[in-house]
Every structure is written in structure tokens, then in C-alpha cells.
Amino acid sequence: MSDTAFYQGMMRDAFPTRRYGSAKAALYEAHRFISRRVSKDFTPRRARSIWEGTAARIDAEEADALRAAEIEGARREYKELQDRLAFLETSLAMADEAFHGPQMATHRAFARGLGGVDSPGVGKDG
């Protein structure tokens, strides 16, 4: 796989059209995000060429900016999911008294502990 194809996919993952409503809006946001993180003049046309996979090359600064965008997007999505789960738990608690029973408390405690699976030291023996 070429760098161009790899970073095309990374850009589309970091700036998904489902989040921004259209490819044009996603490209605009990608341009805004990347242009602030690179020293060269990063134009909307350059953003579109990466998006379409027609860029001849990808600079290291652009690659770093795309990695940062992907990480920031993952953090934002994680926070949105946490907020959504908290909302659903509250809704269920109001609708179903059994939701606050000891069995569900155990499930919720276990689910909260899953976030640290990739943390250093987790899962190591002794």
C-alpha cells in the first residue's frame, strides 16, 4: 500500500463525512486542522488531493498532523460514548428500578474497568 493510499484512509477516518455531514465540510475541517499544525502553506486543494488519493507524496508534517487528528477524533468519540452511556443509564434507572440492583452494579463496574486494557502493566503476571 502506498503512503498516499494509507494517508487517504487515515484522513477519511479522522474526518468522517458522517460527523461533518458532507465531504466538503469534512475537507474544510481537515484543512483547518492540518494547516495549523504544519509550517508550510497547506491549501484546501492540498487537503482535497490527500482526500482523493491523488497526492504525489505526503510530507512528514502532514502525516504527523493526520495522526494527531485521528487521536483527537478517537478521544472525542470516546467522550461522546461515555456521555451517551451515562444518559442511557440515567434513563434506564428512571424507567426500571431493577436496573439499580446489585447484579447490574456488578456489570457496570466491570464495564468501567475495561477502559484500561491497553494500559502498561495490565494483564502482566506477577
Tab-separated table of N, CA and C in Angstrom:
chain	number	residue	atom	x	y	z
A	1	MET	N	0.851	-1.171	0.000
A	1	MET	CA	0.000	0.000	0.000
A	1	MET	C	0.901	1.238	0.000
A	2	SER	N	0.577	2.184	-0.828
A	2	SER	CA	1.387	3.400	-0.918
A	2	SER	C	1.065	4.344	0.238
A	3	ASP	N	1.982	5.252	0.503
A	3	ASP	CA	1.745	6.261	1.544
A	3	ASP	C	0.504	7.083	1.234
A	4	THR	N	0.325	7.401	-0.039
A	4	THR	CA	-0.827	8.220	-0.433
A	4	THR	C	-2.129	7.515	-0.082
A	5	ALA	N	-2.231	6.240	-0.405
A	5	ALA	CA	-3.448	5.485	-0.100
A	5	ALA	C	-3.623	5.340	1.408
A	6	PHE	N	-2.537	5.097	2.118
A	6	PHE	CA	-2.615	4.944	3.572
A	6	PHE	C	-3.133	6.220	4.228
A	7	TYR	N	-2.559	7.362	3.854
A	7	TYR	CA	-2.965	8.623	4.473
A	7	TYR	C	-4.299	9.123	3.950
A	8	GLN	N	-4.702	8.686	2.776
A	8	GLN	CA	-6.049	8.980	2.309
A	8	GLN	C	-7.060	8.326	3.258
A	9	GLY	N	-6.827	7.065	3.574
A	9	GLY	CA	-7.710	6.370	4.508
A	9	GLY	C	-7.671	6.983	5.896
A	10	MET	N	-6.477	7.380	6.326
A	10	MET	CA	-6.352	7.996	7.639
A	10	MET	C	-7.123	9.321	7.695
A	11	MET	N	-7.031	10.117	6.622
A	11	MET	CA	-7.747	11.390	6.596
A	11	MET	C	-9.258	11.160	6.616
A	12	ARG	N	-9.720	10.179	5.864
A	12	ARG	CA	-11.154	9.895	5.832
A	12	ARG	C	-11.651	9.343	7.169
A	13	ASP	N	-10.787	8.618	7.882
A	13	ASP	CA	-11.161	8.129	9.212
A	13	ASP	C	-11.161	9.259	10.243
A	14	ALA	N	-10.187	10.160	10.125
A	14	ALA	CA	-10.069	11.250	11.089
A	14	ALA	C	-11.150	12.312	10.887
A	15	PHE	N	-11.616	12.470	9.645
A	15	PHE	CA	-12.634	13.474	9.323
A	15	PHE	C	-13.773	12.799	8.554
A	16	PRO	N	-14.557	11.955	9.245
A	16	PRO	CA	-15.603	11.190	8.550
A	16	PRO	C	-16.760	12.079	8.087
A	17	THR	N	-17.290	11.759	6.926
A	17	THR	CA	-18.410	12.547	6.396
A	17	THR	C	-19.652	12.402	7.270
A	18	ARG	N	-19.805	11.286	7.971
A	18	ARG	CA	-20.980	11.121	8.841
A	18	ARG	C	-20.958	12.116	9.993
A	19	ARG	N	-19.785	12.527	10.424
A	19	ARG	CA	-19.681	13.508	11.501
A	19	ARG	C	-19.913	14.921	10.985
A	20	TYR	N	-19.376	15.226	9.829
A	20	TYR	CA	-19.413	16.598	9.326
A	20	TYR	C	-20.548	16.849	8.343
A	21	GLY	N	-21.250	15.820	7.925
A	21	GLY	CA	-22.417	15.996	7.080
A	21	GLY	C	-22.156	15.891	5.587
A	22	SER	N	-20.966	16.189	5.147
A	22	SER	CA	-20.631	16.083	3.722
A	22	SER	C	-19.120	16.022	3.567
A	23	ALA	N	-18.689	15.596	2.387
A	23	ALA	CA	-17.262	15.552	2.110
A	23	ALA	C	-16.677	16.962	2.099
A	24	LYS	N	-17.445	17.908	1.595
A	24	LYS	CA	-16.967	19.295	1.538
A	24	LYS	C	-16.705	19.838	2.947
A	25	ALA	N	-17.610	19.582	3.873
A	25	ALA	CA	-17.432	20.042	5.253
A	25	ALA	C	-16.281	19.310	5.933
A	26	ALA	N	-16.129	18.018	5.655
A	26	ALA	CA	-15.026	17.244	6.229
A	26	ALA	C	-13.688	17.766	5.708
A	27	LEU	N	-13.617	18.087	4.425
A	27	LEU	CA	-12.401	18.647	3.839
A	27	LEU	C	-12.073	20.004	4.437
A	28	TYR	N	-13.090	20.811	4.656
A	28	TYR	CA	-12.873	22.126	5.261
A	28	TYR	C	-12.270	21.968	6.654
A	29	GLU	N	-12.827	21.061	7.436
A	29	GLU	CA	-12.317	20.829	8.794
A	29	GLU	C	-10.910	20.248	8.757
A	30	ALA	N	-10.649	19.345	7.821
A	30	ALA	CA	-9.304	18.767	7.684
A	30	ALA	C	-8.303	19.862	7.342
A	31	HIS	N	-8.669	20.738	6.430
A	31	HIS	CA	-7.785	21.849	6.061
A	31	HIS	C	-7.497	22.727	7.272
A	32	ARG	N	-8.534	23.084	8.022
A	32	ARG	CA	-8.353	23.930	9.214
A	32	ARG	C	-7.438	23.252	10.227
A	33	PHE	N	-7.661	21.977	10.481
A	33	PHE	CA	-6.887	21.249	11.477
A	33	PHE	C	-5.426	21.127	11.059
A	34	ILE	N	-5.194	20.675	9.835
A	34	ILE	CA	-3.827	20.411	9.382
A	34	ILE	C	-3.050	21.703	9.165
A	35	SER	N	-3.680	22.732	8.608
A	35	SER	CA	-2.951	23.967	8.297
A	35	SER	C	-2.382	24.628	9.550
A	36	ARG	N	-3.015	24.418	10.694
A	36	ARG	CA	-2.495	24.976	11.950
A	36	ARG	C	-1.304	24.195	12.480
A	37	ARG	N	-1.085	22.989	11.963
A	37	ARG	CA	-0.036	22.124	12.509
A	37	ARG	C	1.156	21.914	11.582
A	38	VAL	N	1.138	22.532	10.427
A	38	VAL	CA	2.270	22.405	9.505
A	38	VAL	C	2.861	23.781	9.243
A	39	SER	N	4.172	23.819	8.961
A	39	SER	CA	4.835	25.104	8.752
A	39	SER	C	4.651	25.620	7.328
A	40	LYS	N	4.387	24.745	6.387
A	40	LYS	CA	4.216	25.192	5.006
A	40	LYS	C	2.778	25.674	4.784
A	41	ASP	N	2.539	26.264	3.633
A	41	ASP	CA	1.201	26.719	3.277
A	41	ASP	C	0.381	25.500	2.844
A	42	PHE	N	-0.523	25.079	3.695
A	42	PHE	CA	-1.364	23.915	3.424
A	42	PHE	C	-2.691	24.427	2.882
A	43	THR	N	-2.942	24.207	1.618
A	43	THR	CA	-4.114	24.773	0.945
A	43	THR	C	-5.293	23.808	0.950
A	44	PRO	N	-6.498	24.321	0.723
A	44	PRO	CA	-7.651	23.419	0.578
A	44	PRO	C	-7.466	22.441	-0.586
A	45	ARG	N	-6.780	22.879	-1.624
A	45	ARG	CA	-6.521	21.993	-2.759
A	45	ARG	C	-5.628	20.818	-2.349
A	46	ARG	N	-4.639	21.096	-1.499
A	46	ARG	CA	-3.755	20.033	-1.000
A	46	ARG	C	-4.558	19.047	-0.154
A	47	ALA	N	-5.436	19.574	0.684
A	47	ALA	CA	-6.291	18.705	1.508
A	47	ALA	C	-7.138	17.807	0.607
A	48	ARG	N	-7.710	18.374	-0.453
A	48	ARG	CA	-8.532	17.586	-1.361
A	48	ARG	C	-7.711	16.516	-2.075
A	49	SER	N	-6.472	16.834	-2.441
A	49	SER	CA	-5.657	15.838	-3.138
A	49	SER	C	-5.319	14.660	-2.221
A	50	ILE	N	-5.116	14.926	-0.944
A	50	ILE	CA	-4.896	13.812	0.009
A	50	ILE	C	-6.188	13.021	0.166
A	51	TRP	N	-7.312	13.726	0.315
A	51	TRP	CA	-8.630	13.099	0.479
A	51	TRP	C	-8.945	12.175	-0.702
A	52	GLU	N	-8.633	12.627	-1.905
A	52	GLU	CA	-8.943	11.855	-3.111
A	52	GLU	C	-7.873	10.815	-3.445
A	53	GLY	N	-6.736	10.865	-2.759
A	53	GLY	CA	-5.667	9.907	-3.014
A	53	GLY	C	-4.837	10.242	-4.233
A	54	THR	N	-4.864	11.496	-4.674
A	54	THR	CA	-4.113	11.899	-5.861
A	54	THR	C	-2.828	12.642	-5.521
A	55	ALA	N	-2.516	12.807	-4.243
A	55	ALA	CA	-1.289	13.496	-3.845
A	55	ALA	C	-0.080	12.657	-4.269
A	56	ALA	N	0.936	13.323	-4.778
A	56	ALA	CA	2.143	12.613	-5.225
A	56	ALA	C	2.956	12.103	-4.048
A	57	ARG	N	2.880	12.803	-2.937
A	57	ARG	CA	3.639	12.433	-1.740
A	57	ARG	C	2.917	12.992	-0.520
A	58	ILE	N	3.312	12.506	0.637
A	58	ILE	CA	2.791	13.010	1.907
A	58	ILE	C	3.998	13.446	2.726
A	59	ASP	N	4.016	14.716	3.127
A	59	ASP	CA	5.110	15.222	3.950
A	59	ASP	C	5.009	14.677	5.369
A	60	ALA	N	6.124	14.638	6.064
A	60	ALA	CA	6.147	14.141	7.442
A	60	ALA	C	5.258	14.994	8.349
A	61	GLU	N	5.276	16.306	8.138
A	61	GLU	CA	4.421	17.181	8.955
A	61	GLU	C	2.947	16.868	8.731
A	62	GLU	N	2.579	16.621	7.499
A	62	GLU	CA	1.188	16.278	7.190
A	62	GLU	C	0.816	14.943	7.824
A	63	ALA	N	1.728	13.987	7.756
A	63	ALA	CA	1.475	12.676	8.364
A	63	ALA	C	1.302	12.807	9.870
A	64	ASP	N	2.144	13.608	10.509
A	64	ASP	CA	2.024	13.826	11.956
A	64	ASP	C	0.699	14.494	12.299
A	65	ALA	N	0.295	15.472	11.494
A	65	ALA	CA	-0.972	16.166	11.734
A	65	ALA	C	-2.149	15.208	11.573
A	66	LEU	N	-2.084	14.321	10.600
A	66	LEU	CA	-3.161	13.345	10.411
A	66	LEU	C	-3.229	12.355	11.569
A	67	ARG	N	-2.068	11.945	12.086
A	67	ARG	CA	-2.061	11.062	13.262
A	67	ARG	C	-2.685	11.775	14.464
A	68	ALA	N	-2.337	13.049	14.641
A	68	ALA	CA	-2.901	13.825	15.743
A	68	ALA	C	-4.414	13.967	15.579
A	69	ALA	N	-4.876	14.167	14.353
A	69	ALA	CA	-6.310	14.285	14.098
A	69	ALA	C	-7.028	12.982	14.417
A	70	GLU	N	-6.407	11.878	14.070
A	70	GLU	CA	-7.001	10.572	14.355
A	70	GLU	C	-7.111	10.333	15.862
A	71	ILE	N	-6.070	10.687	16.592
A	71	ILE	CA	-6.079	10.529	18.051
A	71	ILE	C	-7.124	11.440	18.681
A	72	GLU	N	-7.170	12.685	18.247
A	72	GLU	CA	-8.149	13.625	18.793
A	72	GLU	C	-9.575	13.170	18.487
A	73	GLY	N	-9.794	12.649	17.299
A	73	GLY	CA	-11.114	12.134	16.938
A	73	GLY	C	-11.513	10.943	17.796
A	74	ALA	N	-10.560	10.066	18.069
A	74	ALA	CA	-10.845	8.902	18.916
A	74	ALA	C	-11.181	9.344	20.341
A	75	ARG	N	-10.445	10.329	20.850
A	75	ARG	CA	-10.749	10.840	22.198
A	75	ARG	C	-12.137	11.466	22.253
A	76	ARG	N	-12.470	12.242	21.224
A	76	ARG	CA	-13.784	12.886	21.179
A	76	ARG	C	-14.884	11.838	21.117
A	77	GLU	N	-14.694	10.817	20.283
A	77	GLU	CA	-15.695	9.764	20.164
A	77	GLU	C	-15.838	8.991	21.472
A	78	TYR	N	-14.727	8.720	22.145
A	78	TYR	CA	-14.763	8.028	23.431
A	78	TYR	C	-15.557	8.833	24.456
A	79	LYS	N	-15.315	10.145	24.506
A	79	LYS	CA	-16.034	11.022	25.441
A	79	LYS	C	-17.521	11.052	25.111
A	80	GLU	N	-17.863	11.116	23.831
A	80	GLU	CA	-19.268	11.111	23.422
A	80	GLU	C	-19.951	9.804	23.820
A	81	LEU	N	-19.231	8.685	23.670
A	81	LEU	CA	-19.798	7.394	24.070
A	81	LEU	C	-20.007	7.317	25.577
A	82	GLN	N	-19.051	7.845	26.347
A	82	GLN	CA	-19.217	7.869	27.800
A	82	GLN	C	-20.438	8.701	28.187
A	83	ASP	N	-20.589	9.858	27.568
A	83	ASP	CA	-21.740	10.714	27.855
A	83	ASP	C	-23.047	10.021	27.480
A	84	ARG	N	-23.053	9.338	26.340
A	84	ARG	CA	-24.242	8.624	25.888
A	84	ARG	C	-24.592	7.489	26.850
A	85	LEU	N	-23.581	6.752	27.312
A	85	LEU	CA	-23.840	5.674	28.266
A	85	LEU	C	-24.375	6.208	29.585
A	86	ALA	N	-23.829	7.330	30.049
A	86	ALA	CA	-24.324	7.928	31.287
A	86	ALA	C	-25.787	8.337	31.126
A	87	PHE	N	-26.127	8.905	29.986
A	87	PHE	CA	-27.509	9.295	29.712
A	87	PHE	C	-28.420	8.070	29.696
A	88	LEU	N	-27.978	6.997	29.035
A	88	LEU	CA	-28.782	5.780	28.968
A	88	LEU	C	-28.955	5.135	30.337
A	89	GLU	N	-27.895	5.145	31.144
A	89	GLU	CA	-28.011	4.596	32.499
A	89	GLU	C	-29.033	5.378	33.312
A	90	THR	N	-29.008	6.692	33.198
A	90	THR	CA	-29.970	7.532	33.914
A	90	THR	C	-31.382	7.249	33.430
A	91	SER	N	-31.556	7.141	32.127
A	91	SER	CA	-32.883	6.852	31.570
A	91	SER	C	-33.396	5.502	32.032
A	92	LEU	N	-32.522	4.499	32.010
A	92	LEU	CA	-32.925	3.165	32.465
A	92	LEU	C	-33.234	3.149	33.956
A	93	ALA	N	-32.467	3.877	34.730
A	93	ALA	CA	-32.700	3.907	36.176
A	93	ALA	C	-34.061	4.503	36.485
A	94	MET	N	-34.469	5.503	35.730
A	94	MET	CA	-35.785	6.115	35.965
A	94	MET	C	-36.906	5.201	35.478
A	95	ALA	N	-36.656	4.439	34.411
A	95	ALA	CA	-37.694	3.595	33.837
A	95	ALA	C	-37.782	2.218	34.494
A	96	ASP	N	-36.674	1.719	35.044
A	96	ASP	CA	-36.629	0.357	35.550
A	96	ASP	C	-35.881	0.322	36.871
A	97	GLU	N	-36.588	0.079	37.950
A	97	GLU	CA	-35.979	0.045	39.280
A	97	GLU	C	-34.950	-1.072	39.407
A	98	ALA	N	-35.162	-2.182	38.702
A	98	ALA	CA	-34.245	-3.318	38.787
A	98	ALA	C	-32.875	-2.976	38.196
A	99	PHE	N	-32.810	-1.915	37.412
A	99	PHE	CA	-31.546	-1.526	36.790
A	99	PHE	C	-30.506	-1.151	37.843
A	100	HIS	N	-30.943	-0.685	38.992
A	100	HIS	CA	-30.004	-0.316	40.050
A	100	HIS	C	-29.750	-1.450	41.029
A	101	GLY	N	-30.156	-2.659	40.673
A	101	GLY	CA	-29.931	-3.810	41.535
A	101	GLY	C	-28.463	-4.195	41.589
A	102	PRO	N	-28.097	-5.097	42.506
A	102	PRO	CA	-26.695	-5.493	42.671
A	102	PRO	C	-26.101	-6.171	41.438
A	103	GLN	N	-26.906	-6.922	40.704
A	103	GLN	CA	-26.384	-7.585	39.514
A	103	GLN	C	-25.956	-6.559	38.470
A	104	MET	N	-26.754	-5.534	38.229
A	104	MET	CA	-26.406	-4.505	37.247
A	104	MET	C	-25.236	-3.655	37.737
A	105	ALA	N	-25.127	-3.442	39.031
A	105	ALA	CA	-23.996	-2.681	39.568
A	105	ALA	C	-22.688	-3.410	39.280
A	106	THR	N	-22.714	-4.734	39.381
A	106	THR	CA	-21.532	-5.531	39.074
A	106	THR	C	-21.169	-5.405	37.597
A	107	HIS	N	-22.167	-5.472	36.726
A	107	HIS	CA	-21.915	-5.328	35.283
A	107	HIS	C	-21.341	-3.952	34.959
A	108	ARG	N	-21.895	-2.896	35.553
A	108	ARG	CA	-21.407	-1.538	35.284
A	108	ARG	C	-19.981	-1.364	35.788
A	109	ALA	N	-19.666	-1.919	36.953
A	109	ALA	CA	-18.309	-1.802	37.489
A	109	ALA	C	-17.315	-2.525	36.583
A	110	PHE	N	-17.706	-3.689	36.083
A	110	PHE	CA	-16.837	-4.427	35.173
A	110	PHE	C	-16.622	-3.648	33.878
A	111	ALA	N	-17.680	-3.072	33.328
A	111	ALA	CA	-17.584	-2.325	32.070
A	111	ALA	C	-16.693	-1.100	32.230
A	112	ARG	N	-16.751	-0.422	33.344
A	112	ARG	CA	-15.903	0.752	33.572
A	112	ARG	C	-14.431	0.361	33.632
A	113	GLY	N	-14.134	-0.858	34.079
A	113	GLY	CA	-12.758	-1.311	34.181
A	113	GLY	C	-12.141	-1.708	32.854
A	114	LEU	N	-12.947	-1.830	31.812
A	114	LEU	CA	-12.427	-2.254	30.517
A	114	LEU	C	-11.606	-1.180	29.826
A	115	GLY	N	-11.728	0.066	30.198
A	115	GLY	CA	-11.025	1.139	29.528
A	115	GLY	C	-9.521	1.075	29.649
A	116	GLY	N	-8.990	0.398	30.642
A	116	GLY	CA	-7.557	0.370	30.861
A	116	GLY	C	-6.864	-0.868	30.330
A	117	VAL	N	-7.476	-1.585	29.417
A	117	VAL	CA	-6.914	-2.835	28.919
A	117	VAL	C	-5.546	-2.616	28.290
A	118	ASP	N	-5.349	-1.505	27.581
A	118	ASP	CA	-4.080	-1.252	26.910
A	118	ASP	C	-3.082	-0.518	27.780
A	119	SER	N	-3.406	-0.268	29.017
A	119	SER	CA	-2.506	0.455	29.900
A	119	SER	C	-1.310	-0.405	30.245
A	120	PRO	N	-0.129	0.200	30.429
A	120	PRO	CA	1.044	-0.583	30.818
A	120	PRO	C	0.838	-1.275	32.161
A	121	GLY	N	1.261	-2.490	32.233
A	121	GLY	CA	1.171	-3.212	33.494
A	121	GLY	C	-0.104	-4.014	33.657
A	122	VAL	N	-1.110	-3.792	32.832
A	122	VAL	CA	-2.351	-4.529	32.942
A	122	VAL	C	-2.179	-5.876	32.269
A	123	GLY	N	-2.557	-6.898	32.970
A	123	GLY	CA	-2.516	-8.241	32.404
A	123	GLY	C	-1.159	-8.930	32.521
A	124	LYS	N	-0.176	-8.265	33.136
A	124	LYS	CA	1.127	-8.907	33.307
A	124	LYS	C	1.096	-9.812	34.531
A	125	ASP	N	1.791	-10.897	34.419
A	125	ASP	CA	1.866	-11.821	35.558
A	125	ASP	C	2.932	-11.359	36.533
A	126	GLY	N	2.580	-11.415	37.816
A	126	GLY	CA	3.448	-11.203	38.929
A	126	GLY	C	4.286	-10.051	38.942
